[in-house]
Amino acid sequence: DKAIRYCRMAFALENKPQKQDLYNKFIELAQSNYDLLKSSSEKNNYPLEIDVRSIEISISMLRKEYDLCISQALLILNQQPRPDEDLAMELMSSVATCYVLQKKYEDAKNAFKDMYRIISDPEKFPQIQRKIIFETSKCEYELGNYERSVELGELGVEMNRHYEDVYKYIILSYIAMSKIEFSDSAVSIRAMKYATDTCQRAIRYEVPWDIEHRLVLEAQLKKLQHEN
């Protein structure tokens, strides 16, 4: 459907400020095509399919109307009949992502837990598992739960050490731990060493084919070695 296609095109430009006008144009086109679908549904007296209704959730997220996006997604998730597993995971992922973007990390953690509960067989969805683990590690870091963030981060590394940013919150958590006012400065020194060692692992394994990403990690390592 055109509305879905325009949403995807907009999401592809979301982090490209130089393409902001085109980004807004795609959102407008997605909205106008969705409105046509909705109008046709009302005119012919038949309900919109659940997966079509999810388009408005994408549009709300693109417009950064996060509270609206969350309420729309939860409304569909809680209705009868319930959406199928794939759509339910997509909807809960939207809820969790909105909470992260709002910096409501405790709510985001709970949403990612709910997302995991939706999966009937986690082994069949390794990419989703990895996303949940990575994003929860980020939430724990932002909440100041650094040891838990490291624990989850290392679990993500075990799943796929080549995944982009898989080491990110392990490194940041160790850096944060090194800056806490410890009575024993040796603990702070050890935490910084772990951060440096993890950064070296990231350079070796994390998306090794991406030269620009490697340069960013190497710059981070130099800074850590200077501070160590």
Short mmCIF file of C-alpha atoms in Angstrom, two decimals:
data_model
loop_
_atom_site.label_atom_id
_atom_site.label_comp_id
_atom_site.label_asym_id
_atom_site.label_seq_id
_atom_site.Cartn_x
_atom_site.Cartn_y
_atom_site.Cartn_z
CA ASP A 1 0.00 0.00 0.00
CA LYS A 2 1.18 3.53 -0.78
CA ALA A 3 0.71 4.78 2.79
CA ILE A 4 2.98 2.04 4.17
CA ARG A 5 5.57 2.69 1.47
CA TYR A 6 5.64 6.43 2.22
CA CYS A 7 6.05 5.70 5.95
CA ARG A 8 9.04 3.48 5.23
CA MET A 9 10.57 6.14 3.00
CA ALA A 10 10.12 8.72 5.76
CA PHE A 11 11.69 6.46 8.40
CA ALA A 12 14.72 6.06 6.10
CA LEU A 13 15.23 9.84 6.22
CA GLU A 14 14.46 10.32 9.92
CA ASN A 15 18.06 11.00 10.97
CA LYS A 16 19.03 13.05 7.92
CA PRO A 17 18.42 16.75 8.74
CA GLN A 18 19.41 17.78 5.21
CA LYS A 19 16.44 15.77 3.89
CA GLN A 20 13.89 17.28 6.30
CA ASP A 21 11.64 18.73 3.58
CA LEU A 22 11.42 15.39 1.80
CA TYR A 23 10.87 13.66 5.15
CA ASN A 24 7.88 15.91 5.86
CA LYS A 25 6.55 15.41 2.33
CA PHE A 26 6.58 11.62 2.74
CA ILE A 27 4.66 11.97 6.02
CA GLU A 28 2.04 14.14 4.29
CA LEU A 29 1.69 11.59 1.48
CA ALA A 30 1.38 8.74 3.98
CA GLN A 31 -1.33 10.65 5.86
CA SER A 32 -3.29 11.53 2.72
CA ASN A 33 -3.22 7.93 1.45
CA TYR A 34 -4.25 6.62 4.87
CA ASP A 35 -7.11 9.14 4.96
CA LEU A 36 -8.31 7.81 1.60
CA LEU A 37 -8.34 4.27 2.97
CA LYS A 38 -10.20 5.41 6.07
CA SER A 39 -12.73 7.39 4.05
CA SER A 40 -13.37 4.43 1.74
CA SER A 41 -13.85 2.18 4.77
CA GLU A 42 -16.42 4.52 6.31
CA LYS A 43 -18.23 5.04 2.99
CA ASN A 44 -18.56 1.31 2.35
CA ASN A 45 -19.32 0.53 5.99
CA TYR A 46 -16.54 -1.96 6.62
CA PRO A 47 -13.87 -1.77 9.35
CA LEU A 48 -10.24 -1.14 8.54
CA GLU A 49 -8.00 -4.18 8.90
CA ILE A 50 -5.83 -4.09 12.03
CA ASP A 51 -2.60 -3.99 10.03
CA VAL A 52 -3.93 -1.01 8.03
CA ARG A 53 -4.87 0.80 11.24
CA SER A 54 -1.26 0.40 12.38
CA ILE A 55 -0.27 2.90 9.66
CA GLU A 56 -1.59 5.75 11.82
CA ILE A 57 0.76 4.59 14.57
CA SER A 58 3.73 4.93 12.23
CA ILE A 59 2.55 8.38 11.18
CA SER A 60 2.23 9.48 14.83
CA MET A 61 5.75 8.26 15.55
CA LEU A 62 7.14 10.04 12.50
CA ARG A 63 5.47 13.24 13.69
CA LYS A 64 6.99 12.68 17.13
CA GLU A 65 3.52 12.52 18.69
CA TYR A 66 4.70 9.81 21.06
CA ASP A 67 1.82 9.80 23.57
CA LEU A 68 -0.66 9.46 20.72
CA CYS A 69 1.41 6.69 19.15
CA ILE A 70 1.47 4.76 22.45
CA SER A 71 -2.29 5.09 23.03
CA GLN A 72 -3.06 4.03 19.44
CA ALA A 73 -0.82 0.96 19.71
CA LEU A 74 -2.17 -0.12 23.11
CA LEU A 75 -5.75 0.29 21.86
CA ILE A 76 -5.12 -2.22 19.05
CA LEU A 77 -3.15 -4.57 21.32
CA ASN A 78 -5.97 -4.75 23.86
CA GLN A 79 -8.87 -5.17 21.47
CA GLN A 80 -10.59 -8.40 20.50
CA PRO A 81 -9.72 -10.32 18.43
CA ARG A 82 -6.09 -9.74 19.34
CA PRO A 83 -3.60 -9.02 16.55
CA ASP A 84 -1.39 -11.86 15.34
CA GLU A 85 2.06 -12.38 16.84
CA ASP A 86 4.03 -10.45 14.20
CA LEU A 87 1.80 -7.39 14.37
CA ALA A 88 1.61 -7.54 18.17
CA MET A 89 5.41 -7.48 18.38
CA GLU A 90 5.55 -4.58 15.93
CA LEU A 91 3.00 -2.63 17.98
CA MET A 92 4.72 -3.28 21.30
CA SER A 93 8.05 -2.35 19.71
CA SER A 94 6.49 1.00 18.74
CA VAL A 95 5.33 1.52 22.35
CA ALA A 96 8.78 0.71 23.75
CA THR A 97 10.55 2.90 21.18
CA CYS A 98 8.28 5.85 22.00
CA TYR A 99 9.07 5.50 25.71
CA VAL A 100 12.80 5.47 24.92
CA LEU A 101 12.44 8.58 22.77
CA GLN A 102 10.59 10.24 25.67
CA LYS A 103 13.38 9.11 28.02
CA LYS A 104 10.85 7.13 30.07
CA TYR A 105 13.28 4.27 30.51
CA GLU A 106 11.42 2.37 33.24
CA ASP A 107 8.30 2.29 31.09
CA ALA A 108 10.42 1.29 28.10
CA LYS A 109 11.92 -1.63 30.07
CA ASN A 110 8.45 -2.91 30.91
CA ALA A 111 7.35 -2.57 27.28
CA PHE A 112 10.36 -4.58 26.10
CA LYS A 113 9.50 -7.26 28.67
CA ASP A 114 5.94 -7.34 27.31
CA MET A 115 7.37 -7.63 23.82
CA TYR A 116 9.38 -10.67 24.88
CA ARG A 117 6.28 -12.28 26.40
CA ILE A 118 4.47 -11.97 23.07
CA ILE A 119 7.02 -14.20 21.32
CA SER A 120 5.78 -17.80 21.33
CA ASP A 121 9.19 -19.25 20.43
CA PRO A 122 12.11 -16.84 21.10
CA GLU A 123 14.58 -19.10 19.28
CA LYS A 124 12.76 -18.37 16.01
CA PHE A 125 13.26 -14.61 16.39
CA PRO A 126 16.98 -14.03 17.19
CA GLN A 127 16.95 -10.51 15.74
CA ILE A 128 14.05 -9.49 17.96
CA GLN A 129 15.72 -11.10 20.97
CA ARG A 130 18.88 -9.13 20.23
CA LYS A 131 16.92 -5.88 19.88
CA ILE A 132 15.15 -6.43 23.20
CA ILE A 133 18.42 -7.23 25.00
CA PHE A 134 20.28 -4.28 23.47
CA GLU A 135 17.52 -1.76 24.14
CA THR A 136 17.01 -3.01 27.71
CA SER A 137 20.77 -2.70 28.29
CA LYS A 138 20.46 0.93 27.13
CA CYS A 139 17.55 1.53 29.51
CA GLU A 140 19.47 0.06 32.45
CA TYR A 141 22.42 2.32 31.63
CA GLU A 142 20.22 5.41 31.48
CA LEU A 143 18.65 4.43 34.82
CA GLY A 144 22.08 4.12 36.41
CA ASN A 145 21.92 0.32 36.74
CA TYR A 146 25.38 -0.10 35.26
CA GLU A 147 26.14 -3.66 36.36
CA ARG A 148 22.82 -4.88 34.93
CA SER A 149 23.51 -2.97 31.71
CA VAL A 150 26.89 -4.72 31.37
CA GLU A 151 25.30 -8.09 32.09
CA LEU A 152 22.71 -7.63 29.35
CA GLY A 153 25.28 -6.15 26.99
CA GLU A 154 27.53 -9.19 27.33
CA LEU A 155 24.52 -11.41 26.67
CA GLY A 156 23.99 -9.50 23.43
CA VAL A 157 27.66 -10.00 22.52
CA GLU A 158 27.25 -13.74 23.03
CA MET A 159 24.37 -13.69 20.56
CA ASN A 160 26.21 -11.67 17.89
CA ARG A 161 29.47 -9.84 18.56
CA HIS A 162 29.42 -8.27 15.07
CA TYR A 163 26.16 -6.37 15.66
CA GLU A 164 26.56 -2.57 15.38
CA ASP A 165 26.90 -0.86 18.80
CA VAL A 166 26.63 -4.21 20.61
CA TYR A 167 29.49 -3.15 22.92
CA LYS A 168 28.29 0.45 23.32
CA TYR A 169 26.50 0.32 26.67
CA ILE A 170 29.03 -2.08 28.16
CA ILE A 171 31.71 0.54 27.51
CA LEU A 172 29.58 3.45 28.69
CA SER A 173 28.55 1.58 31.86
CA TYR A 174 32.15 0.84 32.79
CA ILE A 175 33.06 4.50 32.16
CA ALA A 176 30.18 5.58 34.40
CA MET A 177 31.25 3.13 37.12
CA SER A 178 34.79 4.50 36.98
CA LYS A 179 33.49 8.00 37.75
CA ILE A 180 31.45 7.06 40.79
CA GLU A 181 33.01 8.28 44.03
CA PHE A 182 34.41 5.01 45.38
CA SER A 183 36.17 4.77 48.70
CA ASP A 184 38.62 2.44 46.98
CA SER A 185 40.09 4.14 43.90
CA ALA A 186 41.32 0.75 42.67
CA VAL A 187 37.72 -0.11 41.77
CA SER A 188 37.51 3.02 39.62
CA ILE A 189 40.79 2.16 37.88
CA ARG A 190 39.63 -1.39 37.24
CA ALA A 191 36.33 -0.17 35.74
CA MET A 192 38.20 2.11 33.33
CA LYS A 193 40.46 -0.78 32.35
CA TYR A 194 37.38 -2.90 31.59
CA ALA A 195 36.02 -0.03 29.45
CA THR A 196 39.30 0.13 27.52
CA ASP A 197 39.46 -3.65 27.05
CA THR A 198 35.85 -3.72 25.85
CA CYS A 199 36.53 -0.92 23.38
CA GLN A 200 39.42 -2.95 21.97
CA ARG A 201 37.06 -5.93 21.55
CA ALA A 202 34.58 -3.65 19.78
CA ILE A 203 37.24 -2.49 17.32
CA ARG A 204 38.13 -6.10 16.56
CA TYR A 205 34.64 -7.55 16.19
CA GLU A 206 31.90 -4.90 15.88
CA VAL A 207 30.85 -4.43 12.21
CA PRO A 208 34.52 -4.83 11.15
CA TRP A 209 33.56 -4.12 7.52
CA ASP A 210 32.44 -0.58 8.40
CA ILE A 211 35.57 1.60 8.22
CA GLU A 212 33.86 4.79 9.48
CA HIS A 213 32.47 2.96 12.51
CA ARG A 214 35.91 1.54 13.23
CA LEU A 215 37.43 5.04 13.16
CA VAL A 216 34.84 6.25 15.70
CA LEU A 217 35.73 3.34 18.02
CA GLU A 218 39.46 3.95 17.60
CA ALA A 219 38.97 7.60 18.57
CA GLN A 220 37.02 6.48 21.64
CA LEU A 221 39.81 4.07 22.56
CA LYS A 222 42.45 6.80 22.32
CA LYS A 223 40.40 8.99 24.63
CA LEU A 224 40.00 6.14 27.14
CA GLN A 225 43.72 5.35 27.05
CA HIS A 226 44.49 9.02 27.66
CA GLU A 227 42.14 9.10 30.67
CA ASN A 228 43.28 5.76 32.04
#
